PDB file of C-alpha atoms in Angstrom:
ATOM      1  CA  UNK A 143     240.660 120.648 197.179  1.00 54.00           C
ATOM      2  CA  UNK A 144     241.748 119.061 193.914  1.00 60.00           C
ATOM      3  CA  UNK A 145     240.523 120.575 190.703  1.00 74.00           C
ATOM      4  CA  UNK A 146     237.981 118.463 188.839  1.00 77.00           C
ATOM      5  CA  UNK A 147     238.803 117.295 185.354  1.00 90.00           C
ATOM      6  CA  UNK A 148     236.812 118.438 182.358  1.00 91.00           C
ATOM      7  CA  UNK A 149     235.455 114.906 181.959  1.00 94.00           C
ATOM      8  CA  UNK A 150     234.253 114.793 185.574  1.00 93.00           C
ATOM      9  CA  UNK A 151     232.620 118.193 185.186  1.00 94.00           C
ATOM     10  CA  UNK A 152     230.879 117.114 181.995  1.00 96.00           C
ATOM     11  CA  UNK A 153     229.625 113.923 183.652  1.00 96.00           C
ATOM     12  CA  UNK A 154     228.221 115.962 186.550  1.00 96.00           C
ATOM     13  CA  UNK A 155     226.516 118.440 184.210  1.00 97.00           C
ATOM     14  CA  UNK A 156     224.990 115.586 182.201  1.00 97.00           C
ATOM     15  CA  UNK A 157     223.811 113.882 185.399  1.00 98.00           C
ATOM     16  CA  UNK A 158     222.103 117.116 186.471  1.00 98.00           C
ATOM     17  CA  UNK A 159     220.547 117.616 183.024  1.00 98.00           C
ATOM     18  CA  UNK A 160     219.264 114.034 182.920  1.00 98.00           C
ATOM     19  CA  UNK A 161     217.613 114.479 186.292  1.00 98.00           C
ATOM     20  CA  UNK A 162     216.224 117.896 185.345  1.00 98.00           C
ATOM     21  CA  UNK A 163     214.684 116.378 182.206  1.00 97.00           C
ATOM     22  CA  UNK A 164     213.140 113.595 184.277  1.00 98.00           C
ATOM     23  CA  UNK A 165     211.740 116.029 186.847  1.00 97.00           C
ATOM     24  CA  UNK A 166     210.361 118.416 184.219  1.00 96.00           C
ATOM     25  CA  UNK A 167     208.373 115.507 182.807  1.00 96.00           C
ATOM     26  CA  UNK A 168     207.263 114.021 186.114  1.00 96.00           C
ATOM     27  CA  UNK A 169     206.832 116.762 188.711  1.00 96.00           C
ATOM     28  CA  UNK A 170     206.887 119.736 186.335  1.00 93.00           C
ATOM     29  CA  UNK A 171     209.257 122.631 185.802  1.00 93.00           C
ATOM     30  CA  UNK A 172     207.663 124.763 188.507  1.00 93.00           C
ATOM     31  CA  UNK A 173     208.105 122.065 191.176  1.00 96.00           C
ATOM     32  CA  UNK A 174     211.635 121.197 190.094  1.00 97.00           C
ATOM     33  CA  UNK A 175     214.200 123.044 192.192  1.00 98.00           C
ATOM     34  CA  UNK A 176     217.861 123.018 193.078  1.00 98.00           C
ATOM     35  CA  UNK A 177     216.794 121.139 196.215  1.00 98.00           C
ATOM     36  CA  UNK A 178     214.931 118.388 194.344  1.00 98.00           C
ATOM     37  CA  UNK A 179     217.794 118.071 191.872  1.00 98.00           C
ATOM     38  CA  UNK A 180     220.353 117.924 194.666  1.00 98.00           C
ATOM     39  CA  UNK A 181     218.416 115.232 196.515  1.00 98.00           C
ATOM     40  CA  UNK A 182     218.159 113.104 193.380  1.00 98.00           C
ATOM     41  CA  UNK A 183     221.716 113.541 192.089  1.00 98.00           C
ATOM     42  CA  UNK A 184     223.771 113.927 195.246  1.00 97.00           C
ATOM     43  CA  UNK A 185     225.262 117.130 193.808  1.00 97.00           C
ATOM     44  CA  UNK A 186     225.053 120.043 196.228  1.00 97.00           C
ATOM     45  CA  UNK A 187     222.659 122.899 195.498  1.00 97.00           C
ATOM     46  CA  UNK A 188     225.687 125.179 195.251  1.00 97.00           C
ATOM     47  CA  UNK A 189     227.292 122.799 192.762  1.00 95.00           C
ATOM     48  CA  UNK A 190     224.150 122.756 190.647  1.00 98.00           C
ATOM     49  CA  UNK A 191     223.815 126.544 190.719  1.00 97.00           C
ATOM     50  CA  UNK A 192     227.468 126.840 189.708  1.00 95.00           C
ATOM     51  CA  UNK A 193     226.652 125.072 186.412  1.00 96.00           C
ATOM     52  CA  UNK A 194     223.121 126.472 186.063  1.00 97.00           C
ATOM     53  CA  UNK A 195     222.910 129.912 187.720  1.00 96.00           C
ATOM     54  CA  UNK A 196     219.302 130.455 186.531  1.00 94.00           C
ATOM     55  CA  UNK A 197     216.619 127.799 186.545  1.00 94.00           C
ATOM     56  CA  UNK A 198     215.613 128.671 182.970  1.00 90.00           C
ATOM     57  CA  UNK A 199     219.043 127.548 181.783  1.00 92.00           C
ATOM     58  CA  UNK A 200     217.838 123.970 182.194  1.00 95.00           C
ATOM     59  CA  UNK A 201     215.160 124.647 179.590  1.00 91.00           C
ATOM     60  CA  UNK A 202     217.621 126.201 177.183  1.00 88.00           C
ATOM     61  CA  UNK A 203     220.011 123.250 177.499  1.00 93.00           C
ATOM     62  CA  UNK A 204     217.205 120.656 177.312  1.00 94.00           C
ATOM     63  CA  UNK A 205     215.210 122.361 174.561  1.00 90.00           C
ATOM     64  CA  UNK A 206     216.162 119.992 171.764  1.00 91.00           C
ATOM     65  CA  UNK A 207     215.710 116.893 173.956  1.00 94.00           C
ATOM     66  CA  UNK A 208     212.277 118.018 175.152  1.00 93.00           C
ATOM     67  CA  UNK A 209     211.150 118.716 171.593  1.00 90.00           C
ATOM     68  CA  UNK A 210     212.483 115.414 170.291  1.00 93.00           C
ATOM     69  CA  UNK A 211     210.810 113.544 173.141  1.00 95.00           C
ATOM     70  CA  UNK A 212     207.461 115.110 172.255  1.00 92.00           C
ATOM     71  CA  UNK A 213     207.548 114.462 168.512  1.00 93.00           C
ATOM     72  CA  UNK A 214     208.822 110.878 168.891  1.00 94.00           C
ATOM     73  CA  UNK A 215     205.254 109.863 169.657  1.00 93.00           C
ATOM     74  CA  UNK A 216     203.699 111.623 166.686  1.00 96.00           C
ATOM     75  CA  UNK A 217     202.740 109.830 163.479  1.00 98.00           C
ATOM     76  CA  UNK A 218     203.354 111.993 160.418  1.00 98.00           C
ATOM     77  CA  UNK A 219     202.089 109.462 157.869  1.00 97.00           C
ATOM     78  CA  UNK A 220     198.887 111.473 157.286  1.00 98.00           C
ATOM     79  CA  UNK A 221     197.075 114.467 158.759  1.00 98.00           C
ATOM     80  CA  UNK A 222     194.577 112.118 160.398  1.00 98.00           C
ATOM     81  CA  UNK A 223     197.378 110.019 161.894  1.00 98.00           C
ATOM     82  CA  UNK A 224     199.050 113.158 163.187  1.00 98.00           C
ATOM     83  CA  UNK A 225     195.828 114.266 164.862  1.00 98.00           C
ATOM     84  CA  UNK A 226     195.157 110.850 166.381  1.00 98.00           C
ATOM     85  CA  UNK A 227     198.704 110.461 167.646  1.00 97.00           C
ATOM     86  CA  UNK A 228     198.663 113.989 169.122  1.00 97.00           C
ATOM     87  CA  UNK A 229     195.492 113.244 171.070  1.00 96.00           C
ATOM     88  CA  UNK A 230     197.016 109.934 172.204  1.00 96.00           C
ATOM     89  CA  UNK A 231     200.042 111.858 173.510  1.00 94.00           C
ATOM     90  CA  UNK A 232     197.681 114.056 175.503  1.00 94.00           C
ATOM     91  CA  UNK A 233     196.840 110.932 177.523  1.00 95.00           C
ATOM     92  CA  UNK A 234     200.511 110.362 178.442  1.00 95.00           C
ATOM     93  CA  UNK A 235     201.440 112.394 181.500  1.00 94.00           C
ATOM     94  CA  UNK A 236     205.061 112.977 180.515  1.00 94.00           C
ATOM     95  CA  UNK A 237     204.256 114.235 177.021  1.00 93.00           C
ATOM     96  CA  UNK A 238     201.373 116.255 178.391  1.00 92.00           C
ATOM     97  CA  UNK A 239     203.960 117.863 180.684  1.00 92.00           C
ATOM     98  CA  UNK A 240     205.759 119.178 177.591  1.00 91.00           C
ATOM     99  CA  UNK A 241     202.591 120.947 176.504  1.00 89.00           C
ATOM    100  CA  UNK A 242     202.025 122.330 179.999  1.00 88.00           C
ATOM    101  CA  UNK A 243     205.591 123.612 179.992  1.00 88.00           C
ATOM    102  CA  UNK A 244     205.104 125.258 176.606  1.00 86.00           C
ATOM    103  CA  UNK A 245     201.960 127.064 177.717  1.00 83.00           C
ATOM    104  CA  UNK A 246     203.409 128.110 181.059  1.00 82.00           C
ATOM    105  CA  UNK A 247     206.366 129.724 179.292  1.00 81.00           C
ATOM    106  CA  UNK A 248     204.379 131.572 176.635  1.00 76.00           C
ATOM    107  CA  UNK A 249     204.354 134.756 178.691  1.00 69.00           C
ATOM    108  CA  UNK A 250     207.964 134.555 179.812  1.00 71.00           C
ATOM    109  CA  UNK A 251     210.093 137.677 179.687  1.00 72.00           C
ATOM    110  CA  UNK A 252     213.251 135.573 179.239  1.00 73.00           C
ATOM    111  CA  UNK A 253     214.045 135.692 175.502  1.00 71.00           C
ATOM    112  CA  UNK A 254     215.948 132.384 175.689  1.00 67.00           C
ATOM    113  CA  UNK A 255     212.852 130.659 177.018  1.00 66.00           C
ATOM    114  CA  UNK A 256     210.441 132.305 174.570  1.00 58.00           C
ATOM    115  CA  UNK A 257     212.257 130.669 171.682  1.00 59.00           C
ATOM    116  CA  UNK A 258     211.987 127.087 172.952  1.00 66.00           C
ATOM    117  CA  UNK A 259     211.663 124.745 169.996  1.00 74.00           C
ATOM    118  CA  UNK A 260     209.578 121.978 171.529  1.00 73.00           C
ATOM    119  CA  UNK A 261     206.346 122.581 169.620  1.00 81.00           C
ATOM    120  CA  UNK A 262     208.052 124.319 166.715  1.00 86.00           C
ATOM    121  CA  UNK A 263     209.764 121.007 165.961  1.00 90.00           C
ATOM    122  CA  UNK A 264     206.362 119.357 165.594  1.00 92.00           C
ATOM    123  CA  UNK A 265     205.150 122.177 163.373  1.00 92.00           C
ATOM    124  CA  UNK A 266     208.264 122.124 161.189  1.00 94.00           C
ATOM    125  CA  UNK A 267     207.995 118.359 160.745  1.00 95.00           C
ATOM    126  CA  UNK A 268     204.307 118.650 159.855  1.00 96.00           C
ATOM    127  CA  UNK A 269     205.111 121.370 157.313  1.00 97.00           C
ATOM    128  CA  UNK A 270     207.800 119.182 155.746  1.00 97.00           C
ATOM    129  CA  UNK A 271     205.218 116.397 155.313  1.00 97.00           C
ATOM    130  CA  UNK A 272     202.037 118.310 154.532  1.00 97.00           C
ATOM    131  CA  UNK A 273     203.034 121.903 153.615  1.00 97.00           C
ATOM    132  CA  UNK A 274     200.586 124.572 154.840  1.00 97.00           C
ATOM    133  CA  UNK A 275     198.009 121.946 155.856  1.00 97.00           C
ATOM    134  CA  UNK A 276     200.555 120.590 158.354  1.00 97.00           C
ATOM    135  CA  UNK A 277     201.113 124.021 159.840  1.00 95.00           C
ATOM    136  CA  UNK A 278     197.392 124.591 160.212  1.00 97.00           C
ATOM    137  CA  UNK A 279     196.907 121.148 161.723  1.00 97.00           C
ATOM    138  CA  UNK A 280     199.557 121.691 164.420  1.00 95.00           C
ATOM    139  CA  UNK A 281     198.227 125.169 165.203  1.00 94.00           C
ATOM    140  CA  UNK A 282     194.755 123.686 165.620  1.00 96.00           C
ATOM    141  CA  UNK A 283     196.108 120.866 167.798  1.00 96.00           C
ATOM    142  CA  UNK A 284     197.987 123.359 169.979  1.00 92.00           C
ATOM    143  CA  UNK A 285     194.747 125.319 170.448  1.00 93.00           C
ATOM    144  CA  UNK A 286     192.807 122.173 171.348  1.00 94.00           C
ATOM    145  CA  UNK A 287     195.569 121.194 173.758  1.00 93.00           C
ATOM    146  CA  UNK A 288     195.428 124.578 175.467  1.00 91.00           C
ATOM    147  CA  UNK A 289     191.689 124.205 175.999  1.00 92.00           C
ATOM    148  CA  UNK A 290     192.053 120.621 177.233  1.00 92.00           C
ATOM    149  CA  UNK A 291     194.768 121.603 179.702  1.00 90.00           C
ATOM    150  CA  UNK A 292     192.720 124.548 180.897  1.00 87.00           C
ATOM    151  CA  UNK A 293     189.755 122.241 181.486  1.00 87.00           C
ATOM    152  CA  UNK A 294     192.037 119.766 183.307  1.00 82.00           C
ATOM    153  CA  UNK A 295     193.176 122.558 185.622  1.00 67.00           C
ATOM    154  CA  UNK A 296     189.610 123.565 186.403  1.00 63.00           C
ATOM    155  CA  UNK A 297     188.410 120.046 187.134  1.00 55.00           C
ATOM    156  CA  UNK A 298     191.461 119.333 189.299  1.00 49.00           C
ATOM    157  CA  UNK A 299     190.614 122.217 191.633  1.00 43.00           C
TER     158      UNK A 299
END
């Protein structure tokens, strides 16, 4: 079997990461698996696990992209705009998936996963615009989001 070039390997890894990002936002991290990724990409499960031996490695590699995706929809022109845009994002299933992912990982024992930047990026941006008021606003929004997602889970059952 011929050895793959570095470029081919990088293309395969990026293809897997793109699909993992898509699945995290659509079916959720818990439902995403080597099998679902293999079916969507055509890369064997063994091939995927060669590049990503642990499932959490997808989160580490996609951390920045997930965070950027979430804050793209936020309006930092004022505290009120930030609040309104946050609540609007809560109505978008893919951005809501980022919040679900954040809360599901809060209790993780994997140190790489505990330090995911997704919501920290929103907080840091709010602080840069509004100082301590921005930090408090995002913390309050995170709390409201946790309650809303908890209520969603109870009504869905």
